[in-house]
PDB file of C-alpha atoms in Angstrom:
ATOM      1  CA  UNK A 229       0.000   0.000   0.000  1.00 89.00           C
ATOM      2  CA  UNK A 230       1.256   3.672  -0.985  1.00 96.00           C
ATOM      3  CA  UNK A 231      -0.375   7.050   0.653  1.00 96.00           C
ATOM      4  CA  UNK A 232       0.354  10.390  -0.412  1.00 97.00           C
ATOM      5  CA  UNK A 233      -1.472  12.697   2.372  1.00 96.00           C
ATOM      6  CA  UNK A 234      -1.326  16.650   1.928  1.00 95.00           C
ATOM      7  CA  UNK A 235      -1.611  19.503   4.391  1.00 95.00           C
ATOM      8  CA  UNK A 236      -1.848  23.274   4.725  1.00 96.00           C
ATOM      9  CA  UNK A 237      -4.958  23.854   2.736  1.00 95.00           C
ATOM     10  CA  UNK A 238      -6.833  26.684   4.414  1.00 97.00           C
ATOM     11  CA  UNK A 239      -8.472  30.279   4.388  1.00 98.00           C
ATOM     12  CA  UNK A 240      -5.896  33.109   2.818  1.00 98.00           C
ATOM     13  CA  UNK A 241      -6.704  36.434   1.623  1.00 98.00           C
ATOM     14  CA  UNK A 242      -5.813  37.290  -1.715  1.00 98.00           C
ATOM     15  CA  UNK A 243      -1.801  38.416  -1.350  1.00 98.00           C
ATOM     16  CA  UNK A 244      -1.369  36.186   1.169  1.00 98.00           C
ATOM     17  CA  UNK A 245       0.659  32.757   1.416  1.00 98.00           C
ATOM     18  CA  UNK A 246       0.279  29.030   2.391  1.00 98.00           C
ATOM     19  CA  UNK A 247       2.617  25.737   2.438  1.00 98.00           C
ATOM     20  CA  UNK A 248       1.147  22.796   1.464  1.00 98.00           C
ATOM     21  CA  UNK A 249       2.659  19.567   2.318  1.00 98.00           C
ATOM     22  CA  UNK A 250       2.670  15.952   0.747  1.00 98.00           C
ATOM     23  CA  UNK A 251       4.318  12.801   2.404  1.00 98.00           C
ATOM     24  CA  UNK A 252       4.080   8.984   0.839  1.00 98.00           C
ATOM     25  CA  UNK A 253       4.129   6.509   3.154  1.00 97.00           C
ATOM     26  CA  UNK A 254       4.096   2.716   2.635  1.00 96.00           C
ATOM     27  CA  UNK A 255       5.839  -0.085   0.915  1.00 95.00           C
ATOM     28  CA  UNK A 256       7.927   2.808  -0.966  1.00 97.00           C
ATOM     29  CA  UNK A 257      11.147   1.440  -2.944  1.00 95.00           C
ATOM     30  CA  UNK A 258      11.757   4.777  -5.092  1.00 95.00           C
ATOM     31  CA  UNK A 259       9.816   8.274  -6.035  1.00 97.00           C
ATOM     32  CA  UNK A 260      10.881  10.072  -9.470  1.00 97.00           C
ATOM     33  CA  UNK A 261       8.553  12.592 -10.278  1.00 97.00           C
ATOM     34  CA  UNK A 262       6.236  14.355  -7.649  1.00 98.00           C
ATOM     35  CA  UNK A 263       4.146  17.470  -8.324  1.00 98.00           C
ATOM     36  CA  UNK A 264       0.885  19.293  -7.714  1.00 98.00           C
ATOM     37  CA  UNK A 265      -2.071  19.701  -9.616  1.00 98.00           C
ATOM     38  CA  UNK A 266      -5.320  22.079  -8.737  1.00 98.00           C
ATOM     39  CA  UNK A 267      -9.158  21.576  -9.810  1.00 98.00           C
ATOM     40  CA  UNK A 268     -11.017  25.038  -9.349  1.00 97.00           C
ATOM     41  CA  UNK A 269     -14.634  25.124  -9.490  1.00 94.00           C
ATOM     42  CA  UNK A 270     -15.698  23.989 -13.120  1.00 94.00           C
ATOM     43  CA  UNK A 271     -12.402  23.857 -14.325  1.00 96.00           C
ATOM     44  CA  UNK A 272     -10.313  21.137 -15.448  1.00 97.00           C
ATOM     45  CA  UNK A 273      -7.554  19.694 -13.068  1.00 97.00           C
ATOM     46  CA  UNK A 274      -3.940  21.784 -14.051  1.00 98.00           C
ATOM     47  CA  UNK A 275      -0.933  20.903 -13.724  1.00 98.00           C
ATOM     48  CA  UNK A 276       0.928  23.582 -11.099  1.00 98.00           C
ATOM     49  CA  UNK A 277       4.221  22.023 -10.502  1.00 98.00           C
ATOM     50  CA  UNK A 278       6.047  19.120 -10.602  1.00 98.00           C
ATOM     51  CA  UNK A 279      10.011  18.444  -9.698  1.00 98.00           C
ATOM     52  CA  UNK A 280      11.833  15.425 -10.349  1.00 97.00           C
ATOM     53  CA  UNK A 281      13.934  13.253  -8.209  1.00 94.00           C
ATOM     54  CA  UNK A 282      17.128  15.418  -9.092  1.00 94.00           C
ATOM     55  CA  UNK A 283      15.554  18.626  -8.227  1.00 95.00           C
ATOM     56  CA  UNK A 284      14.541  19.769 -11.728  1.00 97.00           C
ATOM     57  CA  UNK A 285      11.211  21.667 -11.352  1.00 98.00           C
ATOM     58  CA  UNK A 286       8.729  22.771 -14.164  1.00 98.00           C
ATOM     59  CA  UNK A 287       5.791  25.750 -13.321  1.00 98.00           C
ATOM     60  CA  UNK A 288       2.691  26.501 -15.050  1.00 98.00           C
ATOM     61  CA  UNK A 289       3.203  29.837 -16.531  1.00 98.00           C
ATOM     62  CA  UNK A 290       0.470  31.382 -14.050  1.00 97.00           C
ATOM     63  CA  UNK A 291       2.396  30.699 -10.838  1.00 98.00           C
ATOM     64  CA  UNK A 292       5.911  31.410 -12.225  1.00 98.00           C
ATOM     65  CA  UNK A 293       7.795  33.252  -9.425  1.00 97.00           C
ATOM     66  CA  UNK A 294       5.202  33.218  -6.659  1.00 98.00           C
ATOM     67  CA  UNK A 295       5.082  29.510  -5.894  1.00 98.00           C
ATOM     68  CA  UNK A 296       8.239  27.451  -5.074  1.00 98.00           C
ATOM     69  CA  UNK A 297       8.488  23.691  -5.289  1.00 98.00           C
ATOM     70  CA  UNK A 298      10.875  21.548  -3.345  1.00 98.00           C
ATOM     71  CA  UNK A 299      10.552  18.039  -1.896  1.00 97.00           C
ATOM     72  CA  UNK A 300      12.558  15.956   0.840  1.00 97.00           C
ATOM     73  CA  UNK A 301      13.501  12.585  -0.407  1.00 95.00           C
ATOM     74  CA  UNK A 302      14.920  11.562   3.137  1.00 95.00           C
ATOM     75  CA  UNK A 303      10.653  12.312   3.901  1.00 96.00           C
ATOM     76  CA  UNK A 304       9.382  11.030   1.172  1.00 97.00           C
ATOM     77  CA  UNK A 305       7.545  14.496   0.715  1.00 98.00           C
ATOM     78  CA  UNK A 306       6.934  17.724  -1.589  1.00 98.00           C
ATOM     79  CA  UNK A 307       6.276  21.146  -0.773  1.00 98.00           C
ATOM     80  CA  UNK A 308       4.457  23.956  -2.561  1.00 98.00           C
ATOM     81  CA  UNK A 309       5.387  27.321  -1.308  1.00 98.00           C
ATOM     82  CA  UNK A 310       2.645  30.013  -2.524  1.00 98.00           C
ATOM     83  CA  UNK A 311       3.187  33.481  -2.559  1.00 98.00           C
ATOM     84  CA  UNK A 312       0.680  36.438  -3.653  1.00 98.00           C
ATOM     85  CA  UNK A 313      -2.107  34.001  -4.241  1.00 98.00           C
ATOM     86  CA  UNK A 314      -5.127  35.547  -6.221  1.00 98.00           C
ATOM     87  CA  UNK A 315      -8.603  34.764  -5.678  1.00 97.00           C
ATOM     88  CA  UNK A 316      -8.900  32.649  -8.802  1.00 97.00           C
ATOM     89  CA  UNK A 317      -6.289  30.521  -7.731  1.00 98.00           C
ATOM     90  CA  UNK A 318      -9.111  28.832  -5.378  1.00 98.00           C
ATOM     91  CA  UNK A 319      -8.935  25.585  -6.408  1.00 98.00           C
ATOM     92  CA  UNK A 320      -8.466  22.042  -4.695  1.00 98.00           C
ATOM     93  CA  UNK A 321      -4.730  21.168  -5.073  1.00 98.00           C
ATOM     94  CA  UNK A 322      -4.076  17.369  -5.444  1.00 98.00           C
ATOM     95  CA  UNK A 323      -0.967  15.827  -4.867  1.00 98.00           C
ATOM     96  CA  UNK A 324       0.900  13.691  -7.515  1.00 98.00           C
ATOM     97  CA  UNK A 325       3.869  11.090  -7.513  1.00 98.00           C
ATOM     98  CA  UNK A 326       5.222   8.334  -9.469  1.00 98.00           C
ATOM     99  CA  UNK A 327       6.221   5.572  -6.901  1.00 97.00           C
ATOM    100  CA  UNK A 328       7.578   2.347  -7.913  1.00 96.00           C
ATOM    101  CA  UNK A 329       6.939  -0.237  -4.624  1.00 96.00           C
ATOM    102  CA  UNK A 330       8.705  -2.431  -3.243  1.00 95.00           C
ATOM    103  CA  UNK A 331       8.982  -5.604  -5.283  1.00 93.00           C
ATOM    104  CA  UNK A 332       7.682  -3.827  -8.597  1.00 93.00           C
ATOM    105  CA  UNK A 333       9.606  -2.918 -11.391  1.00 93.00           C
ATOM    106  CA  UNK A 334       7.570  -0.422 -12.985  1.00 94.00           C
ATOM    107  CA  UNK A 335       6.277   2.898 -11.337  1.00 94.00           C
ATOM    108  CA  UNK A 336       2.633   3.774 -11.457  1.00 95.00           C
ATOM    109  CA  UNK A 337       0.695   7.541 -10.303  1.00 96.00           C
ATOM    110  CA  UNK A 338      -0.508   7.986  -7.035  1.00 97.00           C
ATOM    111  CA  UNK A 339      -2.500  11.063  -5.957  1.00 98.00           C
ATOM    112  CA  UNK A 340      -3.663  12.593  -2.785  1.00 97.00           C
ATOM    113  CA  UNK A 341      -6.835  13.214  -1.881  1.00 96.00           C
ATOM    114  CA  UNK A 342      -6.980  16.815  -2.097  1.00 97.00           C
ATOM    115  CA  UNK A 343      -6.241  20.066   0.195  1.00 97.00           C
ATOM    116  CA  UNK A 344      -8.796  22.792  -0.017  1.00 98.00           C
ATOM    117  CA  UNK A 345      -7.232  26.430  -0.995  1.00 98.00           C
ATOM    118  CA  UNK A 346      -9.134  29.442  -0.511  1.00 98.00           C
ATOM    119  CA  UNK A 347      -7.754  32.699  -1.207  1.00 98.00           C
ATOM    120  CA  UNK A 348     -10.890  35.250  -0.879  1.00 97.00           C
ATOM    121  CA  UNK A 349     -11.193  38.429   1.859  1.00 95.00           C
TER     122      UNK A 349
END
C-alpha cells in the first residue's frame, strides 16, 4: 500500500501565502517525479508544478515566481510554497507522484486526496 497525504490547505486572503505539504508513506522502494495539480470550481484539473527526483522543477506559466516547489527525499515528501495568491487561484490542489513499490519494477501515479485552498477576503 502507498499514501500520499497533503496539508496546509486553508483560508488566505488574496496576497497572502500558504505551504502545502505531501508525504508517501508505505511499501515505498523509489519516487521520481512528484508534483501538484489544482481543480477550481468547473475547471479542469492543471498541472501547477512538478520536480523530479534530481531537483529539476517545471511551473505553469500562471504561478511562475510566486510559488516554489521543493521536496525531501529523506521524507518522502513535496512542498508547494505560494506566494501572492489571487482569488482565482481557489482551487483544490491534489498531490501527484510516481512511486515504484517495493517488489515492482515499474512505477505507477498515485495522488492525494486533495487540500482545499481558498484565497478570498
Amino acid at each position: 500500500q502507498v499514501q500520499l497525504v497533503e496539508s496546509g490547505g486553508g483560508l488566505v486572503q488574496p496576497g497572502g501565502s500558504l505551504r502545502l505539504s505531501c508525504a508517501a508513506s508505505g511499501s515505498i522502494s523509489m519516487i521520481n517525479t512528484m508534483g501538484w495539480y489544482r481543480q477550481g470550481p468547473g475547471k479542469q484539473r492543471e498541472l501547477v508544478a512538478v520536480i523530479t527526483s534530481g531537483g529539476t522543477t517545471t511551473y505553469a506559466d500562471s504561478v511562475k515566481g510566486r510559488f516554489t516547489i521543493s521536496r525531501d527525499n529523506a521524507k518522502n515528501t513535496v512542498y508547494l510554497q505560494m506566494n501572492s495568491l489571487r482569488p482565482e487561484e481557489t482551487a483544490v490542489y491534489y498531490c501527484h507522484a510516481d512511486i515504484r513499490r517495493i517488489g515492482l519494477f515499474y512505477e505507477r501515479d498515485y495522488w492525494g486526496q486533495g487540500t482545499q485552498v481558498t484565497v478570498s477576503s
